[in-house]
Tab-separated table of C-alpha atoms (C1' of nucleotides) in Angstrom:
chain	number	residue	atom	x	y	z
A	1	UNK	CA	84.962	4.971	191.248
A	2	UNK	CA	86.144	6.004	194.909
A	3	UNK	CA	86.182	2.767	196.949
A	4	UNK	CA	83.339	1.019	197.710
A	5	UNK	CA	82.115	2.340	201.198
A	6	UNK	CA	82.778	-0.564	204.217
A	7	UNK	CA	80.143	0.870	206.411
A	8	UNK	CA	77.352	-1.354	207.270
A	9	UNK	CA	76.572	-1.056	210.689
A	10	UNK	CA	72.887	-1.028	211.657
A	11	UNK	CA	72.275	-1.681	215.278
A	12	UNK	CA	71.334	-5.622	215.650
A	13	UNK	CA	68.508	-4.960	213.879
A	14	UNK	CA	67.770	-6.467	210.511
A	15	UNK	CA	68.527	-4.418	206.675
A	16	UNK	CA	70.299	-1.151	208.303
A	17	UNK	CA	68.981	1.765	205.775
A	18	UNK	CA	70.815	1.134	203.101
A	19	UNK	CA	70.442	-1.275	200.203
A	20	UNK	CA	72.284	-4.404	200.115
A	21	UNK	CA	76.015	-3.570	200.593
A	22	UNK	CA	78.148	-3.433	198.207
A	23	UNK	CA	80.713	-6.831	197.045
A	24	UNK	CA	83.415	-4.826	199.607
A	25	UNK	CA	81.462	-5.406	202.743
A	26	UNK	CA	82.562	-8.440	203.524
A	27	UNK	CA	83.383	-7.943	207.241
A	28	UNK	CA	80.305	-6.815	209.206
A	29	UNK	CA	80.491	-3.844	211.443
A	30	UNK	CA	83.292	-1.038	210.572
A	31	UNK	CA	84.223	0.373	213.767
A	32	UNK	CA	82.883	2.232	217.135
A	33	UNK	CA	83.106	5.838	215.837
A	34	UNK	CA	81.305	4.616	213.125
A	35	UNK	CA	78.396	4.059	214.629
A	36	UNK	CA	78.458	7.284	216.669
A	37	UNK	CA	78.741	9.195	213.258
A	38	UNK	CA	75.612	6.847	212.434
A	39	UNK	CA	73.970	7.662	214.755
A	40	UNK	CA	74.399	11.176	214.935
A	41	UNK	CA	73.292	11.742	211.407
A	42	UNK	CA	70.748	9.552	211.948
A	43	UNK	CA	68.991	12.096	214.956
A	44	UNK	CA	69.926	15.217	213.113
A	45	UNK	CA	67.961	14.051	210.481
A	46	UNK	CA	65.225	12.865	212.259
A	47	UNK	CA	65.358	16.514	214.688
A	48	UNK	CA	64.928	18.314	211.185
A	49	UNK	CA	62.253	16.228	209.656
A	50	UNK	CA	60.031	16.684	213.230
A	51	UNK	CA	59.983	19.733	212.141
A	52	UNK	CA	59.622	21.076	208.584
A	53	UNK	CA	58.855	17.738	207.493
A	54	UNK	CA	60.690	15.931	204.907
A	55	UNK	CA	61.282	18.910	202.610
A	56	UNK	CA	63.406	20.933	205.747
A	57	UNK	CA	65.343	17.624	205.769
A	58	UNK	CA	68.078	19.044	203.422
A	59	UNK	CA	70.737	16.678	202.685
A	60	UNK	CA	73.332	19.954	203.240
A	61	UNK	CA	71.654	20.715	206.315
A	62	UNK	CA	71.219	17.233	207.687
A	63	UNK	CA	75.319	16.896	206.961
A	64	UNK	CA	75.982	20.044	208.931
A	65	UNK	CA	74.073	19.727	211.452
A	66	UNK	CA	75.369	16.282	212.382
A	67	UNK	CA	78.730	17.427	211.402
A	68	UNK	CA	79.928	15.712	208.446
A	69	UNK	CA	81.087	16.545	205.141
A	70	UNK	CA	78.011	16.020	202.657
A	71	UNK	CA	80.056	13.537	200.721
A	72	UNK	CA	80.338	11.464	203.814
A	73	UNK	CA	76.590	11.786	203.871
A	74	UNK	CA	76.851	10.469	200.927
A	75	UNK	CA	78.936	7.285	201.952
A	76	UNK	CA	76.476	6.494	204.612
A	77	UNK	CA	73.137	6.929	202.704
A	78	UNK	CA	73.560	7.050	199.169
A	79	UNK	CA	70.348	9.302	198.616
A	80	UNK	CA	67.993	10.998	200.884
A	81	UNK	CA	65.607	8.380	200.520
A	82	UNK	CA	67.662	6.142	202.309
A	83	UNK	CA	68.102	8.400	204.987
A	84	UNK	CA	64.401	8.831	205.633
A	85	UNK	CA	64.208	5.176	205.523
A	86	UNK	CA	66.870	4.935	208.321
A	87	UNK	CA	64.784	7.322	210.327
A	88	UNK	CA	61.434	5.957	209.523
A	89	UNK	CA	63.148	2.415	210.545
A	90	UNK	CA	63.986	3.921	213.763
A	91	UNK	CA	60.412	4.492	214.831
A	92	UNK	CA	59.198	1.405	213.803
A	93	UNK	CA	61.416	-0.199	216.098
A	94	UNK	CA	60.053	1.991	219.094
A	95	UNK	CA	56.909	0.686	217.848
A	96	UNK	CA	57.481	-2.600	217.868
A	97	UNK	CA	59.506	-2.363	221.672
A	98	UNK	CA	56.199	-0.494	223.070
A	99	UNK	CA	53.608	-3.323	221.663
A	100	UNK	CA	56.195	-6.325	222.879
A	101	UNK	CA	56.168	-4.762	226.390
A	102	UNK	CA	52.240	-4.188	226.385
A	103	UNK	CA	50.498	-6.279	224.048
A	104	UNK	CA	47.274	-5.803	223.227
A	105	UNK	CA	44.628	-7.369	225.368
A	106	UNK	CA	41.563	-7.181	223.731
A	107	UNK	CA	39.965	-10.992	223.798
A	108	UNK	CA	38.994	-11.035	219.833
A	109	UNK	CA	41.777	-10.795	216.759
A	110	UNK	CA	40.478	-8.347	214.837
A	111	UNK	CA	40.416	-6.339	218.554
A	112	UNK	CA	43.803	-7.003	218.763
A	113	UNK	CA	45.098	-6.239	215.267
A	114	UNK	CA	42.992	-2.782	215.247
A	115	UNK	CA	44.397	-2.034	218.455
A	116	UNK	CA	47.823	-2.388	217.364
A	117	UNK	CA	47.033	-0.390	214.268
A	118	UNK	CA	45.753	2.257	215.972
A	119	UNK	CA	48.752	2.834	218.086
A	120	UNK	CA	50.657	2.896	215.374
A	121	UNK	CA	48.623	5.145	213.925
A	122	UNK	CA	48.809	7.423	217.581
A	123	UNK	CA	52.661	6.762	217.306
A	124	UNK	CA	52.545	8.430	213.728
A	125	UNK	CA	50.483	11.479	214.392
A	126	UNK	CA	52.341	12.390	217.323
A	127	UNK	CA	55.121	13.721	214.666
A	128	UNK	CA	52.564	14.306	211.321
A	129	UNK	CA	55.433	15.496	209.627
A	130	UNK	CA	57.606	13.171	210.025
A	131	UNK	CA	54.853	10.313	209.504
A	132	UNK	CA	54.318	11.596	206.140
A	133	UNK	CA	57.919	11.181	205.003
A	134	UNK	CA	57.279	7.646	206.627
A	135	UNK	CA	54.389	6.686	204.572
A	136	UNK	CA	56.083	8.574	201.314
A	137	UNK	CA	59.373	6.329	201.513
A	138	UNK	CA	56.918	3.447	202.292
A	139	UNK	CA	56.004	3.746	199.342
A	140	UNK	CA	57.508	4.984	196.610
A	141	UNK	CA	61.211	4.071	197.271
A	142	UNK	CA	63.414	2.237	195.126
A	143	UNK	CA	65.222	1.043	198.431
A	144	UNK	CA	64.364	-1.703	199.902
A	145	UNK	CA	62.378	-1.126	203.326
A	146	UNK	CA	60.753	-4.312	204.390
A	147	UNK	CA	58.528	-2.318	206.865
A	148	UNK	CA	55.497	-4.032	205.263
A	149	UNK	CA	56.633	-7.063	206.660
A	150	UNK	CA	57.477	-5.670	210.004
A	151	UNK	CA	53.724	-4.349	210.292
A	152	UNK	CA	52.406	-7.373	209.232
A	153	UNK	CA	54.195	-9.540	211.338
A	154	UNK	CA	53.160	-7.433	214.585
A	155	UNK	CA	49.506	-7.990	213.279
A	156	UNK	CA	49.857	-11.279	212.687
A	157	UNK	CA	51.254	-11.707	216.089
A	158	UNK	CA	48.789	-10.008	217.723
A	159	UNK	CA	45.569	-11.313	215.859
A	160	UNK	CA	47.025	-14.975	216.458
A	161	UNK	CA	47.320	-14.250	220.290
A	162	UNK	CA	49.253	-17.080	222.108
A	163	UNK	CA	52.785	-17.574	220.370
A	164	UNK	CA	52.794	-19.684	217.814
A	165	UNK	CA	54.427	-20.877	214.858
A	166	UNK	CA	52.985	-19.562	211.499
A	167	UNK	CA	53.275	-21.274	208.296
A	168	UNK	CA	54.550	-19.607	205.042
A	169	UNK	CA	50.924	-19.927	203.688
A	170	UNK	CA	48.932	-19.495	206.424
A	171	UNK	CA	45.902	-17.289	204.918
A	172	UNK	CA	46.143	-15.044	208.212
A	173	UNK	CA	49.901	-14.183	206.835
A	174	UNK	CA	48.153	-12.799	203.679
A	175	UNK	CA	45.321	-11.359	205.671
A	176	UNK	CA	47.861	-9.460	208.295
A	177	UNK	CA	49.569	-8.180	204.562
A	178	UNK	CA	46.361	-6.879	203.310
A	179	UNK	CA	45.180	-5.552	206.644
A	180	UNK	CA	48.607	-3.281	206.801
A	181	UNK	CA	48.022	-2.320	203.087
A	182	UNK	CA	44.414	-1.301	204.190
A	183	UNK	CA	45.877	0.895	207.170
A	184	UNK	CA	48.438	2.386	205.170
A	185	UNK	CA	46.049	3.485	202.647
A	186	UNK	CA	43.937	5.162	205.741
A	187	UNK	CA	47.090	6.506	207.182
A	188	UNK	CA	47.673	8.353	203.866
A	189	UNK	CA	44.358	9.727	203.820
A	190	UNK	CA	44.553	10.722	207.558
A	191	UNK	CA	47.932	12.667	206.069
A	192	UNK	CA	46.117	14.119	203.899
A	193	UNK	CA	43.596	15.709	206.325
A	194	UNK	CA	40.771	13.881	204.841
A	195	UNK	CA	40.457	11.544	207.555
A	196	UNK	CA	40.442	11.132	211.311
A	197	UNK	CA	41.968	8.595	213.870
A	198	UNK	CA	38.558	7.825	215.070
A	199	UNK	CA	36.514	7.287	211.448
A	200	UNK	CA	40.156	5.187	211.040
A	201	UNK	CA	39.692	3.039	214.173
A	202	UNK	CA	35.703	2.399	213.192
A	203	UNK	CA	36.929	1.720	209.784
A	204	UNK	CA	39.319	-0.721	210.250
A	205	UNK	CA	37.257	-2.274	212.997
A	206	UNK	CA	35.157	-3.355	210.597
A	207	UNK	CA	37.564	-4.707	207.898
A	208	UNK	CA	39.219	-6.245	210.245
A	209	UNK	CA	36.034	-8.120	211.563
A	210	UNK	CA	36.106	-9.424	207.890
A	211	UNK	CA	39.057	-10.204	207.579
A	212	UNK	CA	40.172	-12.207	210.120
A	213	UNK	CA	36.937	-14.296	210.366
A	214	UNK	CA	38.127	-17.883	210.811
A	215	UNK	CA	36.284	-19.949	208.395
B	1	UNK	CA	52.989	38.281	191.838
B	2	UNK	CA	51.714	37.514	188.265
B	3	UNK	CA	48.269	37.238	187.054
B	4	UNK	CA	46.331	34.313	188.586
B	5	UNK	CA	46.048	31.765	185.759
B	6	UNK	CA	42.997	30.993	184.379
B	7	UNK	CA	42.656	28.208	183.013
B	8	UNK	CA	40.975	25.408	184.915
B	9	UNK	CA	39.316	24.070	182.019
B	10	UNK	CA	39.377	19.733	181.923
B	11	UNK	CA	37.454	17.848	179.559
B	12	UNK	CA	34.005	16.758	180.427
B	13	UNK	CA	35.225	15.533	183.936
B	14	UNK	CA	35.447	16.476	187.642
B	15	UNK	CA	38.766	17.619	188.522
B	16	UNK	CA	41.388	18.086	186.063
B	17	UNK	CA	44.620	18.169	187.019
B	18	UNK	CA	45.549	21.178	189.316
B	19	UNK	CA	44.375	21.754	192.553
B	20	UNK	CA	41.282	24.054	193.313
B	21	UNK	CA	41.800	26.753	190.928
B	22	UNK	CA	42.899	30.018	192.382
B	23	UNK	CA	40.389	32.829	193.407
B	24	UNK	CA	40.705	34.342	190.561
B	25	UNK	CA	39.186	31.124	188.011
B	26	UNK	CA	35.345	32.157	187.877
B	27	UNK	CA	34.343	31.461	184.742
B	28	UNK	CA	35.076	27.541	183.452
B	29	UNK	CA	36.676	26.899	180.341
B	30	UNK	CA	38.815	29.646	179.172
B	31	UNK	CA	38.977	28.767	174.863
B	32	UNK	CA	39.250	26.133	172.349
B	33	UNK	CA	42.871	26.281	171.569
B	34	UNK	CA	43.733	26.310	175.564
B	35	UNK	CA	41.831	22.955	175.318
B	36	UNK	CA	44.347	21.883	172.439
B	37	UNK	CA	47.111	23.208	174.561
B	38	UNK	CA	46.324	21.369	177.204
B	39	UNK	CA	45.810	18.014	175.243
B	40	UNK	CA	49.528	18.632	173.512
B	41	UNK	CA	51.056	18.753	176.714
B	42	UNK	CA	49.750	15.479	178.280
B	43	UNK	CA	49.685	13.940	175.319
B	44	UNK	CA	53.849	14.857	175.057
B	45	UNK	CA	54.007	13.857	178.914
B	46	UNK	CA	52.575	10.380	178.423
B	47	UNK	CA	54.698	9.749	175.296
B	48	UNK	CA	57.640	10.591	177.234
B	49	UNK	CA	57.088	8.884	180.193
B	50	UNK	CA	55.343	5.633	178.226
B	51	UNK	CA	59.383	5.517	177.209
B	52	UNK	CA	61.747	6.456	180.276
B	53	UNK	CA	59.317	6.546	182.915
B	54	UNK	CA	58.705	9.779	185.147
B	55	UNK	CA	62.251	10.864	185.061
B	56	UNK	CA	62.475	10.860	180.995
B	57	UNK	CA	59.511	12.979	181.417
B	58	UNK	CA	61.497	16.359	182.487
B	59	UNK	CA	59.433	19.354	182.375
B	60	UNK	CA	61.776	21.235	180.278
B	61	UNK	CA	61.507	18.248	177.387
B	62	UNK	CA	57.373	18.167	177.754
B	63	UNK	CA	57.416	21.951	177.245
B	64	UNK	CA	59.605	21.571	173.732
B	65	UNK	CA	57.494	18.166	172.483
B	66	UNK	CA	54.266	20.030	173.301
B	67	UNK	CA	55.301	22.927	171.373
B	68	UNK	CA	55.138	25.443	175.007
B	69	UNK	CA	57.423	27.530	176.747
B	70	UNK	CA	58.168	26.233	180.284
B	71	UNK	CA	56.659	28.928	182.036
B	72	UNK	CA	53.095	28.191	179.955
B	73	UNK	CA	53.520	24.556	180.855
B	74	UNK	CA	54.034	25.344	185.118
B	75	UNK	CA	50.883	27.497	184.369
B	76	UNK	CA	49.008	24.797	183.315
B	77	UNK	CA	50.322	22.029	185.685
B	78	UNK	CA	51.804	24.096	188.607
B	79	UNK	CA	54.072	21.154	189.220
B	80	UNK	CA	55.783	18.000	187.784
B	81	UNK	CA	53.214	16.086	190.142
B	82	UNK	CA	49.742	17.728	188.944
B	83	UNK	CA	50.934	16.744	184.981
B	84	UNK	CA	51.520	13.249	185.876
B	85	UNK	CA	48.166	13.051	187.871
B	86	UNK	CA	46.594	14.321	184.551
B	87	UNK	CA	48.487	11.869	182.550
B	88	UNK	CA	46.996	9.042	185.215
B	89	UNK	CA	43.679	10.599	184.572
B	90	UNK	CA	43.438	9.808	181.413
B	91	UNK	CA	44.550	6.379	181.826
B	92	UNK	CA	41.906	5.712	184.388
B	93	UNK	CA	39.662	6.993	182.150
B	94	UNK	CA	40.663	4.015	180.011
B	95	UNK	CA	39.522	1.684	182.398
B	96	UNK	CA	36.085	3.596	183.391
B	97	UNK	CA	35.352	2.967	179.819
B	98	UNK	CA	36.710	-0.192	179.261
B	99	UNK	CA	34.516	-2.080	182.267
B	100	UNK	CA	31.690	-0.088	181.590
B	101	UNK	CA	31.507	-1.271	177.734
B	102	UNK	CA	32.342	-4.991	178.834
B	103	UNK	CA	31.352	-5.233	182.797
B	104	UNK	CA	32.941	-8.091	184.476
B	105	UNK	CA	30.190	-11.007	184.383
B	106	UNK	CA	31.167	-13.059	186.870
B	107	UNK	CA	27.979	-14.783	189.215
B	108	UNK	CA	29.504	-13.447	192.482
B	109	UNK	CA	30.552	-10.444	194.115
B	110	UNK	CA	34.291	-10.850	194.899
B	111	UNK	CA	34.788	-12.855	191.177
B	112	UNK	CA	33.504	-9.667	189.861
B	113	UNK	CA	35.419	-7.416	192.163
B	114	UNK	CA	38.989	-9.284	191.161
B	115	UNK	CA	38.164	-9.234	187.570
B	116	UNK	CA	37.739	-5.470	187.713
B	117	UNK	CA	40.765	-5.365	189.564
B	118	UNK	CA	43.061	-7.684	187.085
B	119	UNK	CA	42.088	-5.754	184.605
B	120	UNK	CA	43.072	-2.746	185.956
B	121	UNK	CA	46.208	-4.459	186.406
B	122	UNK	CA	46.811	-5.823	183.556
B	123	UNK	CA	46.199	-1.975	181.535
B	124	UNK	CA	48.685	-1.066	183.676
B	125	UNK	CA	51.813	-3.364	183.555
B	126	UNK	CA	51.136	-2.353	179.417
B	127	UNK	CA	53.591	0.070	180.589
B	128	UNK	CA	55.115	-0.182	183.912
B	129	UNK	CA	57.039	3.010	183.321
B	130	UNK	CA	53.721	4.888	183.416
B	131	UNK	CA	52.688	2.495	185.799
B	132	UNK	CA	55.222	3.277	188.691
B	133	UNK	CA	54.230	7.086	187.992
B	134	UNK	CA	50.206	6.070	188.645
B	135	UNK	CA	51.480	4.751	191.461
B	136	UNK	CA	53.644	7.031	193.149
B	137	UNK	CA	50.822	10.087	191.976
B	138	UNK	CA	48.017	8.310	193.822
B	139	UNK	CA	49.790	8.108	196.926
B	140	UNK	CA	52.535	10.903	197.811
B	141	UNK	CA	51.068	13.773	196.174
B	142	UNK	CA	50.205	17.273	197.662
B	143	UNK	CA	47.781	17.390	194.586
B	144	UNK	CA	44.291	15.866	195.349
B	145	UNK	CA	43.785	12.949	193.183
B	146	UNK	CA	40.042	11.328	193.525
B	147	UNK	CA	42.053	8.079	191.987
B	148	UNK	CA	40.901	6.241	194.837
B	149	UNK	CA	37.193	6.704	194.838
B	150	UNK	CA	37.272	6.169	191.223
B	151	UNK	CA	38.794	3.019	191.876
B	152	UNK	CA	36.899	2.211	194.914
B	153	UNK	CA	33.312	3.355	192.607
B	154	UNK	CA	34.563	0.882	190.100
B	155	UNK	CA	34.584	-1.925	192.372
B	156	UNK	CA	31.452	-1.156	194.189
B	157	UNK	CA	29.725	-0.871	190.782
B	158	UNK	CA	31.190	-4.378	189.790
B	159	UNK	CA	30.480	-5.650	193.320
B	160	UNK	CA	27.022	-4.972	193.373
B	161	UNK	CA	25.893	-6.793	189.881
B	162	UNK	CA	23.249	-4.818	188.805
B	163	UNK	CA	23.228	-0.664	189.342
B	164	UNK	CA	20.980	0.333	192.236
B	165	UNK	CA	21.561	3.505	194.682
B	166	UNK	CA	23.747	2.725	197.039
B	167	UNK	CA	23.821	4.858	200.118
B	168	UNK	CA	26.780	6.450	201.103
B	169	UNK	CA	27.351	4.626	204.230
B	170	UNK	CA	26.684	1.170	202.956
B	171	UNK	CA	29.334	-0.703	203.809
B	172	UNK	CA	30.119	-2.425	200.870
B	173	UNK	CA	31.351	1.128	200.275
B	174	UNK	CA	33.665	1.161	202.961
B	175	UNK	CA	34.929	-2.338	201.950
B	176	UNK	CA	35.804	-1.197	198.078
B	177	UNK	CA	37.478	1.135	199.491
B	178	UNK	CA	39.457	-1.334	201.487
B	179	UNK	CA	39.737	-3.697	198.211
B	180	UNK	CA	40.845	-0.956	196.602
B	181	UNK	CA	43.400	0.097	199.231
B	182	UNK	CA	45.123	-3.617	198.753
B	183	UNK	CA	45.126	-3.312	195.521
B	184	UNK	CA	47.203	-0.649	195.295
B	185	UNK	CA	49.674	-1.667	197.727
B	186	UNK	CA	49.856	-5.127	195.409
B	187	UNK	CA	51.001	-3.340	192.641
B	188	UNK	CA	53.727	-1.332	194.281
B	189	UNK	CA	54.930	-4.501	195.418
B	190	UNK	CA	54.487	-5.839	192.263
B	191	UNK	CA	56.366	-2.755	190.275
B	192	UNK	CA	58.697	-3.438	192.756
B	193	UNK	CA	59.340	-6.684	191.196
B	194	UNK	CA	58.562	-8.398	194.191
B	195	UNK	CA	55.346	-10.190	193.012
B	196	UNK	CA	53.491	-11.043	189.598
B	197	UNK	CA	49.899	-11.022	188.563
B	198	UNK	CA	49.156	-14.182	189.170
B	199	UNK	CA	50.128	-14.079	192.596
B	200	UNK	CA	48.458	-10.912	193.008
B	201	UNK	CA	45.239	-12.043	191.538
B	202	UNK	CA	45.292	-15.113	194.272
B	203	UNK	CA	46.233	-12.956	197.262
B	204	UNK	CA	43.322	-10.643	196.018
B	205	UNK	CA	40.835	-13.442	195.340
B	206	UNK	CA	41.152	-14.380	199.153
B	207	UNK	CA	40.641	-11.284	200.619
B	208	UNK	CA	38.096	-10.103	198.414
B	209	UNK	CA	36.100	-13.760	199.197
B	210	UNK	CA	36.265	-12.168	203.132
B	211	UNK	CA	35.396	-8.879	202.601
B	212	UNK	CA	32.787	-8.849	200.027
B	213	UNK	CA	30.685	-11.743	202.057
B	214	UNK	CA	27.111	-10.541	202.917
B	215	UNK	CA	26.210	-10.616	206.683
C	1	DC	C1'	107.190	2.436	212.164
C	2	DG	C1'	105.925	3.672	207.140
C	3	DA	C1'	103.261	2.777	202.955
C	4	DA	C1'	98.966	1.883	200.794
C	5	DA	C1'	93.684	1.522	201.583
C	6	DA	C1'	90.200	3.809	203.285
C	7	DA	C1'	87.021	7.064	205.352
C	8	DG	C1'	86.697	12.200	205.945
C	9	DT	C1'	86.605	17.464	204.494
C	10	DA	C1'	85.816	21.610	201.812
C	11	DG	C1'	83.725	23.065	198.151
C	12	DA	C1'	82.747	22.947	192.934
C	13	DA	C1'	80.242	21.327	189.795
C	14	DC	C1'	76.230	19.455	187.685
C	15	DA	C1'	70.877	18.290	186.648
C	16	DG	C1'	66.181	18.863	186.447
C	17	DA	C1'	61.985	21.074	188.989
C	18	DT	C1'	60.734	25.778	189.924
C	19	DT	C1'	60.546	30.654	189.723
C	20	DC	C1'	61.326	35.082	187.605
C	21	DT	C1'	62.022	38.798	184.562
C	22	DA	C1'	61.173	41.447	180.219
C	23	DG	C1'	58.892	41.513	176.324
C	24	DT	C1'	55.429	40.417	172.743
C	25	DC	C1'	50.604	38.474	171.284
C	26	DT	C1'	46.090	37.959	171.252
C	27	DG	C1'	41.564	38.901	172.354
C	28	DT	C1'	37.409	41.697	174.030
C	29	DG	C1'	35.081	45.531	175.582
C	30	DT	C1'	34.790	50.583	174.141
D	1	DA	C1'	40.466	50.972	165.434
D	2	DC	C1'	42.581	51.299	170.845
D	3	DA	C1'	43.854	50.098	175.188
D	4	DC	C1'	44.415	47.168	178.607
D	5	DA	C1'	44.262	42.305	180.649
D	6	DG	C1'	45.515	37.905	179.981
D	7	DA	C1'	48.451	34.474	178.114
D	8	DC	C1'	52.723	32.884	175.712
D	9	DT	C1'	57.010	33.063	174.931
D	10	DA	C1'	62.464	32.746	175.580
D	11	DG	C1'	65.537	32.391	178.719
D	12	DA	C1'	68.283	33.628	183.317
D	13	DA	C1'	68.074	32.581	187.642
D	14	DT	C1'	67.363	29.669	191.900
D	15	DC	C1'	67.366	25.982	194.670
D	16	DT	C1'	68.060	21.417	196.454
D	17	DG	C1'	69.771	16.476	195.822
D	18	DT	C1'	73.441	14.045	193.829
D	19	DT	C1'	78.400	13.787	192.071
D	20	DC	C1'	83.168	14.836	191.514
D	21	DT	C1'	87.827	16.896	192.962
D	22	DA	C1'	91.562	17.105	195.697
D	23	DC	C1'	93.461	17.223	200.041
D	24	DT	C1'	94.133	15.884	204.857
D	25	DT	C1'	93.706	11.873	208.614
D	26	DT	C1'	92.911	7.482	209.881
D	27	DT	C1'	93.448	2.177	210.300
D	28	DT	C1'	95.112	-1.167	208.496
D	29	DC	C1'	98.985	-4.298	208.258
D	30	DG	C1'	103.821	-5.897	206.719
DNA sequence: CGAAAAAGTAGAACAGATTCTAGTCTGTGT
DNA sequence: ACACAGACTAGAATCTGTTCTACTTTTTCG
């Protein structure tokens, strides 16, 4: 029953790491130094996770490494999952940036979609431990994540080529969503060691081709 | 460094609940009373999970309720997740039985596939708490689960109508797999309260139609 | 400026999963 | 029947996420 945390700030993006800030969270950003602190925390967490995976990313350890008290860590991220989500969000941001800078150039929609997914795949595989955490958080968190939507959005844009407005009920939206789901499941298989990137690519090519046909 | 557990038995099925039994697990079943014990454990766990969900299914509580020592519980199920998997496996068994008894009768493949999925969905939603556990276990366990394959197999058989042998690289296999993945993701959405059974059904119908076209 | 609120800190306390210890029970081979 | 191995039991101990307490430091603002 202490005061509601006022911390809310995220960098430039939509939902930070946590859930909808409590009732008391009226004013947006709380300060410079808090951004710093938050960033330090996320970095520390990411660094730890890159090594030993999610289990190495212990709350106590993160707090020490970030130079904040455990209580403070919990003020910023009410649960470990929130912290994981924040870390992952950072990664997705990278992917989004990368795609924007160098959009897929294949001529047909399925190929473009698959390219997006494979780039994401390779990005993830660079840090499998962290990737595992990503997938877990993406899937089992009670914490809201919007990662699925972000992935779908990337796919949608890739598939539909030239920028255009796509209505909310355009079937392509639904299909992009489905594809993103399939990809997620494939990632899980890969992380479990039951599939290679190449296998995944060829599977995605087939399903994408079917899902993205026009009529 | 105590002796390797010899327990391995499962009822009639493939992988029990645990990981590949250790090196010492040569002989199959170990005895009658162990089946009993195992069954009691799984039942106790299921009962608890049906109520308060996975968090109510505490290892101590399960062990008490099943009338075994905590250590014994851990001998049978080396982690809570293994136990969850065992419970879930039981549920899938029910679904498999149900489908076998009353196979989907729609005339086209997509409709049959969707029916299987929707029956699974409704079965799950009967016990949302347990369902949540299912999904989690299905996705993030280090424990091997084969649930995905079992779902895919059901779909495959439903889609291909009359029993036939389907080669390992038949594209339908791949497509069934994809569909099962999509369904899983939709289940997650539903459990999070972001989708209703009807919405899911209509989405599945669209994607199934696309995925299961012939050429 | 000076007081009250908000944010931080160090560290204890709690909770539930998992592990470990020491000893008892059971079944099987000889 | 005897002895040993493996399975069980009760319960303590350990580990990590999360919560709580008692203060101290900053910020905010009248």
